[in-house]
Short mmCIF file of C-alpha atoms in Angstrom, two decimals:
data_model
loop_
_atom_site.label_atom_id
_atom_site.label_comp_id
_atom_site.label_asym_id
_atom_site.label_seq_id
_atom_site.Cartn_x
_atom_site.Cartn_y
_atom_site.Cartn_z
CA MET A 1 11.24 6.76 -1.67
CA GLN A 2 7.73 7.34 -0.81
CA ALA A 3 4.57 7.07 -2.15
CA VAL A 4 0.92 7.74 -1.11
CA LEU A 5 -1.43 5.11 -2.56
CA LYS A 6 -5.32 5.05 -1.97
CA ILE A 7 -6.88 1.87 -1.38
CA GLY A 8 -10.64 1.32 -2.11
CA GLY A 9 -12.24 -1.40 -0.03
CA MET A 10 -10.95 -1.11 3.32
CA THR A 11 -14.13 -0.63 6.01
CA CYS A 12 -12.59 -1.93 9.43
CA GLY A 13 -9.15 -2.39 11.49
CA HIS A 14 -8.86 -5.76 9.64
CA CYS A 15 -8.53 -4.30 6.33
CA VAL A 16 -6.14 -1.93 7.65
CA HIS A 17 -4.20 -4.96 9.09
CA SER A 18 -4.38 -6.82 6.15
CA VAL A 19 -3.15 -4.18 3.57
CA LYS A 20 -0.56 -3.58 5.58
CA GLN A 21 0.90 -6.30 5.91
CA ALA A 22 0.50 -7.40 2.48
CA LEU A 23 2.70 -4.13 1.49
CA SER A 24 5.16 -5.23 4.37
CA ALA A 25 6.18 -8.23 3.02
CA LEU A 26 7.32 -6.66 -0.45
CA ASP A 27 11.05 -7.16 -0.71
CA GLY A 28 12.24 -3.33 -0.97
CA VAL A 29 9.33 -2.00 1.37
CA GLU A 30 10.91 -0.13 4.32
CA ALA A 31 7.89 0.96 6.34
CA VAL A 32 4.07 1.32 6.15
CA HIS A 33 1.45 3.47 7.40
CA VAL A 34 -2.31 2.81 6.48
CA GLU A 35 -5.15 4.89 7.51
CA LEU A 36 -8.90 3.80 7.63
CA ASP A 37 -10.21 7.14 7.27
CA GLY A 38 -9.28 8.33 3.69
CA GLY A 39 -8.30 4.62 2.48
CA ARG A 40 -4.24 5.86 2.31
CA ALA A 41 -1.27 3.75 2.59
CA GLU A 42 1.79 5.98 2.99
CA VAL A 43 5.35 3.43 1.87
CA THR A 44 8.58 4.39 2.45
CA TYR A 45 10.18 2.28 -0.50
CA ASP A 46 13.68 1.50 -2.27
CA PRO A 47 12.46 2.13 -5.87
CA SER A 48 15.37 -0.25 -7.27
CA ARG A 49 13.82 -3.31 -5.25
CA VAL A 50 10.20 -2.88 -5.48
CA ASP A 51 7.57 -0.82 -7.85
CA ILE A 52 3.78 0.93 -7.76
CA GLU A 53 3.10 -2.00 -9.90
CA ALA A 54 4.28 -5.15 -7.75
CA MET A 55 2.44 -2.98 -4.46
CA ARG A 56 -1.05 -3.00 -6.72
CA ARG A 57 -0.69 -6.60 -6.84
CA ALA A 58 -0.24 -7.33 -3.25
CA VAL A 59 -2.94 -4.69 -2.62
CA GLU A 60 -5.48 -6.61 -5.20
CA GLU A 61 -4.57 -10.33 -3.92
CA GLU A 62 -5.66 -8.96 -0.33
CA GLY A 63 -8.89 -8.42 -2.33
CA TYR A 64 -8.57 -4.95 -2.41
CA ARG A 65 -8.18 -1.58 -4.93
CA LEU A 66 -5.28 0.31 -5.78
CA LEU A 67 -6.96 3.61 -6.77
CA GLY A 68 -4.37 5.81 -7.30
CA GLN A 69 -1.09 7.81 -5.89
CA GLU A 70 -1.48 11.33 -4.47
CA GLN A 71 1.91 13.40 -4.06
CA ALA A 72 4.06 12.09 -0.94
#
């Protein structure tokens, strides 16, 4: 399954790396692509192992905000 997450608070390449690393570390996340422009993270994941709420927590633990989802 794929989700496109809107991420708030990213301002630089380090932010992109932090968000990508946090999401990639979740069990069930298969691939992550984070874009600074537009503040988006495209996540491919197994919904039987991880959910959007777990992704929100991972993003917020890094100091950023999950602002919502776009259509994948």
